[in-house]
Short mmCIF file of C-alpha atoms in Angstrom, two decimals:
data_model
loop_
_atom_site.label_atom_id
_atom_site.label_comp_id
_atom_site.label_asym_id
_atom_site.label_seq_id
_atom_site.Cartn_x
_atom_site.Cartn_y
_atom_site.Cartn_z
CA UNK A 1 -23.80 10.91 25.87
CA UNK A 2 -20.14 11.81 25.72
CA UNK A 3 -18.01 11.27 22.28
CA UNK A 4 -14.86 9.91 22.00
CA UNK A 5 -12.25 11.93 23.79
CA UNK A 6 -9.00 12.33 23.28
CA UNK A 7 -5.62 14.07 25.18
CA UNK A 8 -4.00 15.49 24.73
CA UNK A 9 -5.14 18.03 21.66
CA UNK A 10 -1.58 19.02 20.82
CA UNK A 11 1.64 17.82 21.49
CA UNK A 12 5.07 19.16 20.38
CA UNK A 13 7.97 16.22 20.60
CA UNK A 14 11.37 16.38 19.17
CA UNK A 15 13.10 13.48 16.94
CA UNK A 16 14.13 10.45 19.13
CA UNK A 17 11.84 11.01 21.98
CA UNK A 18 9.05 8.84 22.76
CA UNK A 19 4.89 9.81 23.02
CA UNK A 20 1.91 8.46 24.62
CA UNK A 21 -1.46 9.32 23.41
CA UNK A 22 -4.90 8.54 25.07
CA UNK A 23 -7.96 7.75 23.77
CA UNK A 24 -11.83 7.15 25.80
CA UNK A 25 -14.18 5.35 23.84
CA UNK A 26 -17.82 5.98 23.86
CA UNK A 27 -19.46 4.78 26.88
CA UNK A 28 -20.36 1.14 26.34
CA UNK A 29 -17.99 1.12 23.17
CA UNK A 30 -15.22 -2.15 23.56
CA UNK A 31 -13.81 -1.75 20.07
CA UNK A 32 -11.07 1.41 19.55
CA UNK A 33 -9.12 1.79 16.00
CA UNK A 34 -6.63 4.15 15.99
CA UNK A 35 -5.33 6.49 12.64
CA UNK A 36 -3.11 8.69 11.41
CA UNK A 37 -3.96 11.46 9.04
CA UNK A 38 -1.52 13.76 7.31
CA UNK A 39 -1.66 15.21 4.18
CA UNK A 40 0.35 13.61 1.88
CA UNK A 41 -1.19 9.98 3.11
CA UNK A 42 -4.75 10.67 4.43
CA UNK A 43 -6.29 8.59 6.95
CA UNK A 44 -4.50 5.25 7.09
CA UNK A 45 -5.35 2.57 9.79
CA UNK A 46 -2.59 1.76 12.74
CA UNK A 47 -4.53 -1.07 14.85
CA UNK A 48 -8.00 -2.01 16.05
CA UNK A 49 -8.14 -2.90 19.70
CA UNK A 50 -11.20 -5.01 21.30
CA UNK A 51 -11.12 -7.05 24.66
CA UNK A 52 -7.80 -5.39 25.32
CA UNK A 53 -6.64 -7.22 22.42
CA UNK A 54 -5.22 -6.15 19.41
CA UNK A 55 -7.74 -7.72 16.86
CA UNK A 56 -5.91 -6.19 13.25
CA UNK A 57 -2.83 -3.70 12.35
CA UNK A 58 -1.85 -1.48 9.78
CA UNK A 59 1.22 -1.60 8.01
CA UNK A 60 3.32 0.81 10.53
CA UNK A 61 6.47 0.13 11.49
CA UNK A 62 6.96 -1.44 15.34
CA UNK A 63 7.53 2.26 16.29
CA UNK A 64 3.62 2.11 16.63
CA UNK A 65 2.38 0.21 19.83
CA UNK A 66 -1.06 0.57 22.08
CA UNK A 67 -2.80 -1.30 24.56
CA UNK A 68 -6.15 -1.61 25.64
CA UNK A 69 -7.77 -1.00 29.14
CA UNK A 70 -10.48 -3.45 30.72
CA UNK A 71 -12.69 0.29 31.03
CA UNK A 72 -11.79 -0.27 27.09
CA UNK A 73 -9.46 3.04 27.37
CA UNK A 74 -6.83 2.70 25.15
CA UNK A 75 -3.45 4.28 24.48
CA UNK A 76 -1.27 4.63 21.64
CA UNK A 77 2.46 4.96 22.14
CA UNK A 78 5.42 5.95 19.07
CA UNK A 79 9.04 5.41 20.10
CA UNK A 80 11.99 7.00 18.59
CA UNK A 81 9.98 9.50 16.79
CA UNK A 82 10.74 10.84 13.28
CA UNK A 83 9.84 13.63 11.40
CA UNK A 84 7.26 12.45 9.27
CA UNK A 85 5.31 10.73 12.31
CA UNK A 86 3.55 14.53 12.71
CA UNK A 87 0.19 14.26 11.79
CA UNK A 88 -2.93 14.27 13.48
CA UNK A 89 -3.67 10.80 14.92
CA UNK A 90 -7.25 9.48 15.40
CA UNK A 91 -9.06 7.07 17.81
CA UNK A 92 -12.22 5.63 16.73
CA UNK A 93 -14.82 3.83 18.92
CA UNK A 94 -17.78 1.43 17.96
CA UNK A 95 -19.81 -0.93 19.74
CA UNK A 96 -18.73 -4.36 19.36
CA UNK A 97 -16.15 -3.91 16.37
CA UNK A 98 -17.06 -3.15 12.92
CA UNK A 99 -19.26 -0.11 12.12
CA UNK A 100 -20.10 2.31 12.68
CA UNK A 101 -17.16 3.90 14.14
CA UNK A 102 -17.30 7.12 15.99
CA UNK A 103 -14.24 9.37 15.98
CA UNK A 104 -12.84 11.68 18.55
CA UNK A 105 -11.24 15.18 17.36
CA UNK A 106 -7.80 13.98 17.64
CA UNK A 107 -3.83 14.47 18.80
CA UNK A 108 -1.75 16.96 16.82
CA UNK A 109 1.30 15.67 16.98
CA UNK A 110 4.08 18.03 15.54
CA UNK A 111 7.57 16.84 15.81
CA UNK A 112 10.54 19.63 15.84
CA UNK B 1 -6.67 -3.77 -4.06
CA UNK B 2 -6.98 -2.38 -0.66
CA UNK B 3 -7.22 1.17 -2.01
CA UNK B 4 -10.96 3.11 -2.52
CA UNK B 5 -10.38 6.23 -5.14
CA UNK B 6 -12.13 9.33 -4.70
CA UNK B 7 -12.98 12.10 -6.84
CA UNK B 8 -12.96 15.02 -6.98
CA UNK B 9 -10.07 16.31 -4.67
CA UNK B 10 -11.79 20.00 -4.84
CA UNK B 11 -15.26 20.93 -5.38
CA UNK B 12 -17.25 24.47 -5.78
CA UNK B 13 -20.42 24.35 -5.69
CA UNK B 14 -22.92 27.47 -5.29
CA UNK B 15 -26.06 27.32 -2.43
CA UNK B 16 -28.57 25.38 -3.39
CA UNK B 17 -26.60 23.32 -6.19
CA UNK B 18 -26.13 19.71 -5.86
CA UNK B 19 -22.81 18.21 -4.63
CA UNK B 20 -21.71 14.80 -6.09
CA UNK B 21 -18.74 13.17 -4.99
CA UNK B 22 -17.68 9.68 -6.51
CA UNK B 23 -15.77 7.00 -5.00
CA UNK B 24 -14.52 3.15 -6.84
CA UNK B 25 -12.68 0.22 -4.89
CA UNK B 26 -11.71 -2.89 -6.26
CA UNK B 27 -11.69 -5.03 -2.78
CA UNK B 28 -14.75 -7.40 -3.27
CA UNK B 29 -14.66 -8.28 0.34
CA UNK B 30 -15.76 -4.66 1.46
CA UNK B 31 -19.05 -4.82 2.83
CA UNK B 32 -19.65 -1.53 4.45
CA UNK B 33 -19.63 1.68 2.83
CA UNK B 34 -19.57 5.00 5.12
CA UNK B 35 -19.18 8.96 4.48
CA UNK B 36 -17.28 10.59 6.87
CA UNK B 37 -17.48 14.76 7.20
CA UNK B 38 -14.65 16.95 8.53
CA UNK B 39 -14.47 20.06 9.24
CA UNK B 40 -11.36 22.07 10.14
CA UNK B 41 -9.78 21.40 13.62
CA UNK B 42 -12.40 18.05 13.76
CA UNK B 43 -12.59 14.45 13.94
CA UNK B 44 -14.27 12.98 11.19
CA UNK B 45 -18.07 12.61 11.58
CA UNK B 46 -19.99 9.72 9.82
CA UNK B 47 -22.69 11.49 7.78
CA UNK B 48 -24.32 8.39 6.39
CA UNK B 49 -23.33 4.76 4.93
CA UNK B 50 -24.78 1.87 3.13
CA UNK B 51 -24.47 -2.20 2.27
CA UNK B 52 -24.03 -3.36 -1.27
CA UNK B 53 -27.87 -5.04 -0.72
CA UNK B 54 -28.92 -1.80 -1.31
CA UNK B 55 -28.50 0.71 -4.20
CA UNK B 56 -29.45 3.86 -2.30
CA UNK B 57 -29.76 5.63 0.77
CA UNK B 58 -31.52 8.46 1.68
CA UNK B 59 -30.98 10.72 4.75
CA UNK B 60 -32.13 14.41 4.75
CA UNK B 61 -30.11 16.05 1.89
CA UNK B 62 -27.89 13.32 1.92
CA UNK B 63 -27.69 10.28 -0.54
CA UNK B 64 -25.48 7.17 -1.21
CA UNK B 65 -26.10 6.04 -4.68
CA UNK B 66 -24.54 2.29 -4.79
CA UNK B 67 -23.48 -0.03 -7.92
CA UNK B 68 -22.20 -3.31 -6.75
CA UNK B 69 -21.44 -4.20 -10.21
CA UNK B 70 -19.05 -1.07 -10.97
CA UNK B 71 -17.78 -1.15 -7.42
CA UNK B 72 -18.38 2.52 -7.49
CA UNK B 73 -20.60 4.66 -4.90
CA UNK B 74 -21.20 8.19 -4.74
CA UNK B 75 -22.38 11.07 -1.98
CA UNK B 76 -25.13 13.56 -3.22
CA UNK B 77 -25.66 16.56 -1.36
CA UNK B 78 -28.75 18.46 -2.32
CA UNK B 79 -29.62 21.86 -2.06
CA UNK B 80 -26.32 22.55 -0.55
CA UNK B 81 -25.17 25.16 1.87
CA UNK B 82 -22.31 27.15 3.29
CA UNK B 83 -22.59 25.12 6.30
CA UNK B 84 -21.90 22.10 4.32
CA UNK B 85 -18.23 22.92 3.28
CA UNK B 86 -15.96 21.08 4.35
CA UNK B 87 -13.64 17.80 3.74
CA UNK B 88 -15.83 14.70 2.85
CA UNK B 89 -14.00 11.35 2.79
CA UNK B 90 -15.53 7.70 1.63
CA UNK B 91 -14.24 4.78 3.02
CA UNK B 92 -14.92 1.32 3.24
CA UNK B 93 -14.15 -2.08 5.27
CA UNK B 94 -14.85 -5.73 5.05
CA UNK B 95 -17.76 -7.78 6.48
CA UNK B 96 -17.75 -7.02 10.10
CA UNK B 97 -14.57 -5.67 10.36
CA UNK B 98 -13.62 -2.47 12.15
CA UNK B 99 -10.84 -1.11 9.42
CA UNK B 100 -11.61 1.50 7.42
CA UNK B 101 -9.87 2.44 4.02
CA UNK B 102 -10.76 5.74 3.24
CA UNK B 103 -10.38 7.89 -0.02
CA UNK B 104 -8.11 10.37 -0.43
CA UNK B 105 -10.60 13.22 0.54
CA UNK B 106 -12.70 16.32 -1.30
CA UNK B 107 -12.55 19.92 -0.50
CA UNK B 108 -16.29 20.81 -0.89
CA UNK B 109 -17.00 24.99 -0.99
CA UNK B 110 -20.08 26.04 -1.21
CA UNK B 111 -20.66 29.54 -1.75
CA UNK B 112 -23.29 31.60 -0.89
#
């Protein structure tokens, strides 16, 4: 059974541009959290998705949107990027919502 | 009240030694109490987890000790190995819910 994939692995953006990362859940999976880990924050929660619905947020500025498919894909967009959004940014999967959640290896995203 | 402390942030430990990290949250609603390993380059993986109806959980070399009353758990590796260095991270959510607040992280080495 396939893990949680996500692309790309690394991306390189420059300050005021925008970036869209992609996440596929586990098959089966309908509940995605994202998260960003750097660090001088660890692993902090952005937003749960479920239904294509976003069921809870983290406290991240609007800058930090997604959207979920109805093949429960999701994506995870940052506008007007800054310098201290590079980090590595996670997307979890679990069956239903709530645990366990199973994480993919991540987007490295490095802003110049 | 959100936050779940971990300690140590570094640990050495030689092969077959045991490996105890230590974790504390003060968020009464948090029901669900995972370990998540990462290793360099990697998602997090869950290693094991536990509910406060229990006070420990076994799995292999791995153990959750639990004490609802000190809001404290902790991660015992026994007879540890090489293989088992990496960056272990508690975390915990509420009652059915999918987000995760995770401690700030411990650099185990284990040397040979």
């Amino acid at each position: 059974k396939a893990g949680v994939t996500q692309t790309p692995r690394y991306l390189i953006k420059t300050r005021g541009q925008q970036v869209t990362l992609s996440c596929s859940p586990i098959s089966g999976h309908r509940s995605v959290s994202w998260y960003q880990q750097t660090p001088g924050q660890g692993l902090q929660f952005l937003f749960e998705y479920f239904s294509e619905t976003q069921r809870n947020k983290g406290n991240f500025p609007g800058r930090f949107s997604g959207r979920q498919f109805s093949n429960s894909r999701s994506e995870m967009n940052v506008s007007t990027l800054e310098l201290g959004d590079s980090a590595l940014y996670l997307c979890a999967s679990s069956w239903v919502g709530g645990q366990p959640q199973h994480f993919g290896d991540g987007t490295r995203l490095s802003i110049l | 009240q959100q936050q779940v402390k971990q300690s140590p942030q570094s640990l050495i430990v030689q092969k077959g030694g045991i490996s105890i990290i230590n974790c504390a949250y003060e968020n009464t609603a948090f029901d669900y109490f995972p370990w998540y390993q990462q290793f360099p380059g990697k998602g997090p993986a869950l290693l094991i987890a536990i509910r406060p109806d229990v006070s420990e959980k076994k799995e292999g070399r791995f153990t959750i000790s639990f004490n609802k009353s000190a809001k404290q758990f902790s991660l015992h590796i026994m007879d540890s190995q090489p293989g088992d260095s990496a960056t272990y991270f508690c975390a915990a959510s509420p009652e059915g819910g999918s987000r995760l607040t995770f401690g700030e992280g411990t650099q185990l080495t284990v040397n040979p």
